[in-house]
Coordinates of C-alpha atoms in Angstrom, one line a residue:
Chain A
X21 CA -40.7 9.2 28.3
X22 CA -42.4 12.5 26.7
X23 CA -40.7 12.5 22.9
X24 CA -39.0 15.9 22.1
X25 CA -40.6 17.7 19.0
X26 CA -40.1 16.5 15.5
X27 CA -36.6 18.5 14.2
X28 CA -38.4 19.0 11.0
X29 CA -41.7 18.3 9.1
X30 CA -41.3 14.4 8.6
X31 CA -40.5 12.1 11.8
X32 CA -37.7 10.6 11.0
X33 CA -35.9 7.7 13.2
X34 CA -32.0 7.1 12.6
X35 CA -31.4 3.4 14.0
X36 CA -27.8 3.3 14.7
X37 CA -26.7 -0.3 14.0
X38 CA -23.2 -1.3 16.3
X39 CA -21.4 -4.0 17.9
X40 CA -19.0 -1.9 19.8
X41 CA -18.6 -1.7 23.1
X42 CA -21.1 -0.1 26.0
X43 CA -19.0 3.0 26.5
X44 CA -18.1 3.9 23.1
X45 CA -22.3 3.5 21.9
X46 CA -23.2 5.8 25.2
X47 CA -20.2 8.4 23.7
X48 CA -21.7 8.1 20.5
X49 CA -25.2 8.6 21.5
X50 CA -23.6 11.7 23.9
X51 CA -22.3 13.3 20.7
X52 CA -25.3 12.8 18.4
X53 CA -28.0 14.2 21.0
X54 CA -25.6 17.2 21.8
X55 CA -25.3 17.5 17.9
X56 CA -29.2 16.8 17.3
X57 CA -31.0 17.3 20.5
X58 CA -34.4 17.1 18.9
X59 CA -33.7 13.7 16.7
X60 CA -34.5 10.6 17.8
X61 CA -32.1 7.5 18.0
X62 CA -32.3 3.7 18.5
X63 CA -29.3 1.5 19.2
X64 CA -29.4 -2.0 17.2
X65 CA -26.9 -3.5 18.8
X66 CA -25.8 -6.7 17.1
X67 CA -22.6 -7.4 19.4
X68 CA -22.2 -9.0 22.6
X69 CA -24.8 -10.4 24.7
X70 CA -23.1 -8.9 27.6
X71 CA -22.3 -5.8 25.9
X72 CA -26.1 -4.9 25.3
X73 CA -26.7 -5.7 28.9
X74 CA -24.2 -3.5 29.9
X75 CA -25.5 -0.5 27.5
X76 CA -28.5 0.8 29.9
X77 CA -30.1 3.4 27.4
X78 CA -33.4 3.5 26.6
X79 CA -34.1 3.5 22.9
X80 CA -31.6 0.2 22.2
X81 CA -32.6 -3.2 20.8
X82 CA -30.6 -6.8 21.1
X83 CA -30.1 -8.0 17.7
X84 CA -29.6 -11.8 18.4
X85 CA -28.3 -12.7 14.3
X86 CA -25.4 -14.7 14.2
X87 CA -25.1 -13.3 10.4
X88 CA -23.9 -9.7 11.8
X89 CA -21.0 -11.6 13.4
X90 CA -20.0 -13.3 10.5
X91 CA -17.8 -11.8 7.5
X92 CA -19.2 -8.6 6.1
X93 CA -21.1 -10.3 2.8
X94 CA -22.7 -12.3 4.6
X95 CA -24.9 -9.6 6.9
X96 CA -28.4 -9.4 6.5
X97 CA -30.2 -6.6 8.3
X98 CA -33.5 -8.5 8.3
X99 CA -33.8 -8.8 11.8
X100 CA -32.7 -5.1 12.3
X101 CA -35.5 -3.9 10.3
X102 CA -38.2 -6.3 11.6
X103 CA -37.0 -5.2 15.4
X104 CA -37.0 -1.4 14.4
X105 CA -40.1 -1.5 13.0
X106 CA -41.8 -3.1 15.5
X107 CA -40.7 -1.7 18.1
X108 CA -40.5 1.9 17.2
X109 CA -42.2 2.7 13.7
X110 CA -45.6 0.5 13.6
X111 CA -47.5 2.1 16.6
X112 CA -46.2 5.2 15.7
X113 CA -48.0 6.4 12.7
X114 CA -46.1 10.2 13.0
X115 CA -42.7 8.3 12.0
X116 CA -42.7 8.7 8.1
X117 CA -38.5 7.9 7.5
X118 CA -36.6 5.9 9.0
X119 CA -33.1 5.6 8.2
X120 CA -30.2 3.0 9.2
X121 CA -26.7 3.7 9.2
X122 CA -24.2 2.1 10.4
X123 CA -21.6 3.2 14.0
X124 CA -19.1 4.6 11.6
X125 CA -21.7 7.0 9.5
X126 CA -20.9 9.9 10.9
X127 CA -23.8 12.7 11.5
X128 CA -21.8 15.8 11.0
X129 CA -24.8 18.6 11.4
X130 CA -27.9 18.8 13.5
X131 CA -29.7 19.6 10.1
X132 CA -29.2 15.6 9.0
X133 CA -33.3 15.5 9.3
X134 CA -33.8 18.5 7.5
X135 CA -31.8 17.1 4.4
X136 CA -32.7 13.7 4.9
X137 CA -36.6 15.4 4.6
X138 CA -35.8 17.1 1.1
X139 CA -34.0 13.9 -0.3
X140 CA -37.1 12.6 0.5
X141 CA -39.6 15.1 -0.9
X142 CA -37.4 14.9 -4.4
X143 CA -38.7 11.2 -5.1
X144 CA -41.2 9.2 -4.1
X145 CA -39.0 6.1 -4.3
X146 CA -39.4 4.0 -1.1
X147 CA -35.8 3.0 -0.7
X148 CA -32.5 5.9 -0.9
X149 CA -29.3 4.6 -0.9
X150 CA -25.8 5.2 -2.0
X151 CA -25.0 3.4 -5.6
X152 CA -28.6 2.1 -5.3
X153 CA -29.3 1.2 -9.0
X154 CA -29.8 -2.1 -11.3
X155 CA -27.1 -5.1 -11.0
X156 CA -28.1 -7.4 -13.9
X157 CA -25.8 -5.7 -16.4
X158 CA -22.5 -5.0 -14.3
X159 CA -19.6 -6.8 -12.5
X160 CA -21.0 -6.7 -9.4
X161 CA -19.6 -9.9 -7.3
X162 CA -22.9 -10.2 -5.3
X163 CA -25.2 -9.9 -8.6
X164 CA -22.8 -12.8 -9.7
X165 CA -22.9 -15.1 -6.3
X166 CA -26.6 -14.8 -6.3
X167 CA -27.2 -15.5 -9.8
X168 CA -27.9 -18.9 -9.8
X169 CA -29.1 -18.9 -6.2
X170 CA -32.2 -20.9 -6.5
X171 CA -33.6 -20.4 -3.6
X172 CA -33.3 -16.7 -4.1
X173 CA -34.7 -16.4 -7.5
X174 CA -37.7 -18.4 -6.4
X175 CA -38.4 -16.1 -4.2
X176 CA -38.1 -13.0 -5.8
X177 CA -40.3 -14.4 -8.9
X178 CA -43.1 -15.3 -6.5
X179 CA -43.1 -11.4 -4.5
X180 CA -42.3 -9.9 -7.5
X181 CA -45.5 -6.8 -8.7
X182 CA -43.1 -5.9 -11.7
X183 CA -42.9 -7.3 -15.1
X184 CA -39.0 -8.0 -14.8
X185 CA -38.8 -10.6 -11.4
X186 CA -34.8 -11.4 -13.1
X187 CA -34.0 -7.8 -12.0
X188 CA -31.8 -7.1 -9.5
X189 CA -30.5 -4.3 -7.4
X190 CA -27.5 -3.2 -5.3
X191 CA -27.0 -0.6 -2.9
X192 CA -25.1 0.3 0.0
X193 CA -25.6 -1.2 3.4
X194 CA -25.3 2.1 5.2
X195 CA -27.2 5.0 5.2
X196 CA -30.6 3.3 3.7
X197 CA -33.5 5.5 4.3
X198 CA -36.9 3.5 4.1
X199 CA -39.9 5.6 3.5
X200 CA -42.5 3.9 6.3
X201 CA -44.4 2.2 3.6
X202 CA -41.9 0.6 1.9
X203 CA -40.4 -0.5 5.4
X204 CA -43.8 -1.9 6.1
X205 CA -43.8 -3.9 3.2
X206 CA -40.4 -5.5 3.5
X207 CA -41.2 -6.6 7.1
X208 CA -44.5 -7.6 6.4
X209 CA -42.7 -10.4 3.6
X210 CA -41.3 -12.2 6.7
X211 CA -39.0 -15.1 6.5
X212 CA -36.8 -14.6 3.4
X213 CA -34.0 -16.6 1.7
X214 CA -30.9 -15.8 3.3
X215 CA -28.9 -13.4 1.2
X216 CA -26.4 -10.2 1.3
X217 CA -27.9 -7.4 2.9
X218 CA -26.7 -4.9 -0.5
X219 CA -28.6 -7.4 -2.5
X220 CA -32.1 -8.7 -1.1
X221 CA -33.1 -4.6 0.3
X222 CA -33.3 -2.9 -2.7
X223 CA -34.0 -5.7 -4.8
X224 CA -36.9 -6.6 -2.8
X225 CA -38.2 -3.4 -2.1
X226 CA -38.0 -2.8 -6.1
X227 CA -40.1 -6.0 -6.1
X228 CA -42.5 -5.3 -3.7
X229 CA -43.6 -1.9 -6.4
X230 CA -41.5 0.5 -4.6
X231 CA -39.3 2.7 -6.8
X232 CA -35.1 2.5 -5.6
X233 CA -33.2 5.9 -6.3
X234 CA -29.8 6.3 -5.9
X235 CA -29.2 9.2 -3.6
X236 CA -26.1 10.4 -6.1
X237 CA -28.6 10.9 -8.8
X238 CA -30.3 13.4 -7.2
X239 CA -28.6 14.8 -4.1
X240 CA -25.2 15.5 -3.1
X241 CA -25.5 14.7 0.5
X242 CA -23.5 11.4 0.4
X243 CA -20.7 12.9 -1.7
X244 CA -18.3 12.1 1.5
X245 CA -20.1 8.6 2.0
X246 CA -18.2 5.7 0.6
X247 CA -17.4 2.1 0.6
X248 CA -13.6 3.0 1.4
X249 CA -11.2 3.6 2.5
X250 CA -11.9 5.1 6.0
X251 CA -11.7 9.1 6.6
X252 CA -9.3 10.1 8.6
X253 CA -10.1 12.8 11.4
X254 CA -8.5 15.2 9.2
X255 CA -10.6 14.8 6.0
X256 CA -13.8 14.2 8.3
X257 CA -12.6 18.1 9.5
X258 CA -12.2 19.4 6.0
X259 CA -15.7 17.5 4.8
X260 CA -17.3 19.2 7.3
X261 CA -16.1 22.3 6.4
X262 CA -17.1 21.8 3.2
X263 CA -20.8 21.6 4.4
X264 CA -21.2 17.7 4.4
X265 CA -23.9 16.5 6.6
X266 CA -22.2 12.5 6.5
X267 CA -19.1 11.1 6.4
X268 CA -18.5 7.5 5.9
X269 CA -16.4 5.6 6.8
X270 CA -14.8 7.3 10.2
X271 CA -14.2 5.0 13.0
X272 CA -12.2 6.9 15.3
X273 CA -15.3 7.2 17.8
X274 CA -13.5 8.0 20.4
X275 CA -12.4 11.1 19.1
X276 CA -15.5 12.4 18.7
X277 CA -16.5 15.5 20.4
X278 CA -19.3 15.4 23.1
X279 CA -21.9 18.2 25.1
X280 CA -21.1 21.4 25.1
X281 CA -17.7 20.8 22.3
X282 CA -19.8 19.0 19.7
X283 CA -23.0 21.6 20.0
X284 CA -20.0 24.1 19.7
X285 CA -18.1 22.5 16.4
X286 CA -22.0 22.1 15.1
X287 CA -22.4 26.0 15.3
X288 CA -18.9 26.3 14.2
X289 CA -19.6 24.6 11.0
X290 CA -22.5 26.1 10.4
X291 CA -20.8 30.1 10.9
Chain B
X162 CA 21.7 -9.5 -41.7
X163 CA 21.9 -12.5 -39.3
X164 CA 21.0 -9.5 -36.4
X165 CA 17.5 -9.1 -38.7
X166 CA 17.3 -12.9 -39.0
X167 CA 17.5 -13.4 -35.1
X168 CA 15.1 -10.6 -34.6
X169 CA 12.8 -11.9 -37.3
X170 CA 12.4 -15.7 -35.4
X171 CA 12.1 -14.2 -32.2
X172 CA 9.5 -12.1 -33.1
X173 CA 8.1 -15.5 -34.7
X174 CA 8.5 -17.9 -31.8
X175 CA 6.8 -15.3 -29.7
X176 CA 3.8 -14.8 -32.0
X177 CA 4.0 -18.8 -32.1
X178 CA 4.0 -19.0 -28.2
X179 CA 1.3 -16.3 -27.7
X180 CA -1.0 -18.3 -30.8
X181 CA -0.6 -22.1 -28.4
X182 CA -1.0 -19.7 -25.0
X183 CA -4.5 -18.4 -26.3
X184 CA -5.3 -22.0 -27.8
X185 CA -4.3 -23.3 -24.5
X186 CA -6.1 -21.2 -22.6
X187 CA -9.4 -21.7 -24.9
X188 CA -9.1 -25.2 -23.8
X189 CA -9.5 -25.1 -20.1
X190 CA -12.5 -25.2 -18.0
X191 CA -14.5 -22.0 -18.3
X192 CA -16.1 -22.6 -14.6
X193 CA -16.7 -19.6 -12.8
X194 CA -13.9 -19.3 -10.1
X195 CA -13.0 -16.8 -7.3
X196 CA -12.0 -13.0 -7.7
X197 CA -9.4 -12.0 -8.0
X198 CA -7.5 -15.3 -9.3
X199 CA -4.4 -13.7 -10.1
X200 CA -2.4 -12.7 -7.2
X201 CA -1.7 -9.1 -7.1
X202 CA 2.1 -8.4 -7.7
X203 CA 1.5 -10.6 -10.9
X204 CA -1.7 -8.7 -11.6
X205 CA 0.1 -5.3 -11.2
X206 CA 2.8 -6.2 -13.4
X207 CA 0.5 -7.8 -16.0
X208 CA -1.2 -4.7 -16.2
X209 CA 1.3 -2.3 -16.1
X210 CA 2.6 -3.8 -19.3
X211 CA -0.2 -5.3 -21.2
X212 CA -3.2 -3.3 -19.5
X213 CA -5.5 -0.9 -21.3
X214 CA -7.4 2.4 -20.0
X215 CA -11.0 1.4 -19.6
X216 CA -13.3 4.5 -20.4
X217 CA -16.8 5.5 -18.9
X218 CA -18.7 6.0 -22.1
X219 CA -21.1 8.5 -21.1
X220 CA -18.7 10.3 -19.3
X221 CA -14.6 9.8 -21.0
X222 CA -12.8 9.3 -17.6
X223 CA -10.3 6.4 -17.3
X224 CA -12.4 4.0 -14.9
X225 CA -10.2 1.6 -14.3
X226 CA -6.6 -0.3 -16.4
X227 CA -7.3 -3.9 -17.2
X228 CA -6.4 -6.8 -19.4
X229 CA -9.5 -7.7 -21.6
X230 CA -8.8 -11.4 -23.2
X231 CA -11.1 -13.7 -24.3
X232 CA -11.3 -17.5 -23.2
X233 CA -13.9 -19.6 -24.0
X234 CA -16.7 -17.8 -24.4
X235 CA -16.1 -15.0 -21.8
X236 CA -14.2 -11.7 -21.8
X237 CA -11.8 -12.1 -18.7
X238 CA -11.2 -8.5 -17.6
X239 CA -8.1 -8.7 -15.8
X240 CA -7.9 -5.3 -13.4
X241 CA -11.5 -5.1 -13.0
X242 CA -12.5 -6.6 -9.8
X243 CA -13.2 -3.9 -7.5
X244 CA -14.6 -2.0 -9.9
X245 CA -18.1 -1.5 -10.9
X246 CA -19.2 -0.8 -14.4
X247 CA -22.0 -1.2 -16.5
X248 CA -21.0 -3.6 -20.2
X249 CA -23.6 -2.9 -22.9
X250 CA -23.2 -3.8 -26.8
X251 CA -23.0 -0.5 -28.4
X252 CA -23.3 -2.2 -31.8
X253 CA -23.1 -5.8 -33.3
X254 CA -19.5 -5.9 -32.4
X255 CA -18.6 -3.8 -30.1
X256 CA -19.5 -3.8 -26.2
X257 CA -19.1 -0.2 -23.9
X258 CA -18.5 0.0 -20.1
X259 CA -20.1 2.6 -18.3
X260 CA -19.8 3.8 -14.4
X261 CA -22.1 2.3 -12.2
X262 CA -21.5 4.5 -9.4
X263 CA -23.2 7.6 -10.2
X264 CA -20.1 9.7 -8.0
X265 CA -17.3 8.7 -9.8
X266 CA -19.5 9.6 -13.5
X267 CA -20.0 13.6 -14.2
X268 CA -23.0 14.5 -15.5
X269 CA -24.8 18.0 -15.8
X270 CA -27.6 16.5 -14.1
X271 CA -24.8 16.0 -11.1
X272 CA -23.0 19.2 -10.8
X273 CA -21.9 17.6 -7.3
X274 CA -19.7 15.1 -9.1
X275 CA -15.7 16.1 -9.5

C-alpha cells in the first residue's frame, strides 16, 4: 500500500494503543484520517482476541499482554513498543518520531505532526512526556512501590550509562513521543523486570544516556492533557477553540465527528 | 472563678491526652502501609479542622491542605496523597515542598501556565 507523503519534515507514527471494540477503533481511525489525512496510524490493540480479529484494518497489531488487562498500575507498554517498532519503525529508516497515546488522547488538529515536529526540534531529549521529570525526591506512590524492588534496582544499576543508577523518573503513560533512537535502545534492552509503565520508560530511557524532558517545561501543547478527571464534550469544544491540538482524557468516542464533519470542525478551528 | 478553673483543666486534660496520643502514636510500628489509610470522611474532617495550606515554594500557590505530624521517624502528611510535590531541606531545620507537575507551578519560563 503506497504511503501518503510525510505531513511535515520528520515521519512521525502515532500508535494508537486500545482495547475497545472493532467499531468504535474503525470510527476512531475514520475521524483521525479525515482529520489528518496525510498521518500515519497503527492500532495496538491490547483487547479481545476476537475483537482484533474482528477489526480488519491494515496498520493494527495484537498485543497478547495479560498486564494491559489488568488494573491500570500494573500496565507495561513493553510489548507495545517492541511490536511497534518492529513492525513499523525498524525497516523504515524515514520514521524519526514515533509517538503513543492512548484511545482517549484526543487529536484535535491535522497540525498534531507539525507540533509534535517543533516539540521535537526544541530538545534533543529522546523521551517527551507530560510530568516527565525525577521521582527520587517526591511523593510519588510508584517511586515508593518500586523502591525496594530488587529486581528492579538490579537492573537499572547494570543498564545504567549515568553516574546516578538510584535515579528515577516518572511520566505519563499517554502521549510519549520516543525519538527513533531512543525507541531503538529501549527495545533493543529486551526482557525487563516487570514494572509500571510511568516508571520503567523514562527511567530506562534516562538510563540508557537519553535525556527525558517534560513537555510542560518547554511547550504548551499538553496544557489540556491530564491525568483527570475526563473532559467532557463541552470542554473538549472550548479546548479546541482555544487552539489545543490534544485533549486528554475524552472518552466519549462515539461522539466524535467523522469524513466530511470532522475535516469541517478541523477548518473550523482553524478559521 | 470555678468557670476559669473548669476551663483551665480542660484545657489541661486535652494537652494531657494530645502529649499520651503523640507518645502513643511514636510507639507503633512505623511499617510502610497503604495510601490513603484514613478513610476519607474522617480525612476531610481532620483536615478541615487541623489541616494546613501547603505552599509551592518556587511558586506561593496553595498545593494542597494537609496534616503534617511526625511518628517515628517520618513526617505523615495527612491530605497529601494524590498529590505530587517535590520535599527538599531548605536549611538544617526546615524542609520545603515544591510542584512537581510543571502545569500546576507558574514560572516566567512557562507563560502557558495559569
Amino acid at each position: 500500500m503506497p504511503r501518503p507523503e510525510p505531513a511535515v519534515g520528520a515521519v512521525i507514527l502515532t500508535a494508537i494503543m486500545t482495547h475497545l471494540p472493532p467499531e468504535q477503533v474503525r470510527a476512531q481511525l475514520d475521524y483521525l484520517h479525515a482529520l489528518a489525512p496525510q498521518s500515519r496510524f497503527v492500532v495496538c490493540h491490547s483487547g479481545e482476541r476476537g475483537d482484533f480479529d474482528r477489526l480488519d484494518v491494515p496498520d493494527a497489531v495484537f498485543i497478547d499482554d495479560p498486564s494491559m488487562r489488568g488494573r491500570d498500575q500494573d500496565h507495561s507498554h513493553n510489548a507495545i513498543f517492541t511490536a511497534v517498532w518492529e513492525r513499523y519503525a525498524r525497516d523504515d529508516p524515514a520514521v524519526s518520531l514515533v509517538y503513543f497515546i492512548e484511545y482517549d488522547h484526543l487529536i484535535l488538529s491535522a497540525e498534531f505532526e507539525a507540533r509534535l515536529a517543533a516539540l521535537a526540534d526544541r530538545s534533543p531529549a529522546g523521551l517527551f512526556a507530560k510530568h516527565a521529570g525525577p521521582r527520587n525526591d517526591t511523593n510519588w506512590p510508584h517511586f515508593a512501590r518500586f523502591r525496594h524492588d530488587e529486581p528492579f534496582n538490579r537492573f537499572v544499576a547494570q543498564l545504567s550509562r549515568r553516574d546516578d543508577p538510584e535515579r528515577r523518573f516518572g511520566a505519563l503513560g499517554n502521549g510519549m513521543l520516543f525519538r527513533r533512537e531512543a525507541l531503538e535502545a529501549y527495545c533493543a534492552v529486551g526482557e525487563m523486570p516487570h514494572a509500571y509503565v510511568e516508571l520503567v520508560v523514562p527511567t530506562v530511557v534516562y538510563h540508557l544516556g537519553f535525556d527525558v524532558v517534560d513537555v510542560d517545561a518547554i511547550s504548551d501543547l499538553y496544557a489540556a492533557v491530564r491525568w483527570r478527571p475526563e473532559y467532557t464534550v463541552d470542554e473538549a469544544l472550548a479546548a479546541r477553540a482555544a487552539g489545543r491540538v490534544f485533549v486528554h482524557p475524552f472518552k466519549q468516542l462515539e461522539l466524535l465527528p467523522t469524513g466530511q464533519r470532522a475535516k469541517s470542525s478541523t477548518a473550523d478551528s482553524r478559521g | 472563678m470555678k468557670t476559669t478553673e473548669n476551663v483551665r483543666a480542660l484545657a489541661g486534660g486535652i494537652a494531657r491526652n494530645v502529649k499520651q496520643l503523640r507518645r502513643n502514636l511514636s510507639e507503633l510500628d512505623s511499617q510502610p502501609g497503604p495510601d490513603p489509610i484514613v478513610p476519607a470522611g474522617m480525612m476531610r474532617a481532620i483536615l478541615r479542622t487541623l489541616g494546613r495550606p501547603i505552599v509551592c515554594s518556587e511558586c506561593g500557590r496553595t498545593m494542597f491542605v494537609a496534616l503534617p505530624v511526625v511518628w517515628r521517624g517520618q513526617i505523615w502528611m495527612i491530605g497529601a496523597y494524590g498529590h505530587l510535590f517535590h520535599v527538599t531541606f531548605a536549611s538544617s531545620e526546615r524542609i520545603e515542598f515544591r510542584h512537581a507537575q510543571l502545569d500546576e507551578c507558574p514560572a516566567p519560563s512557562r507563560p502557558w501556565v495559569p
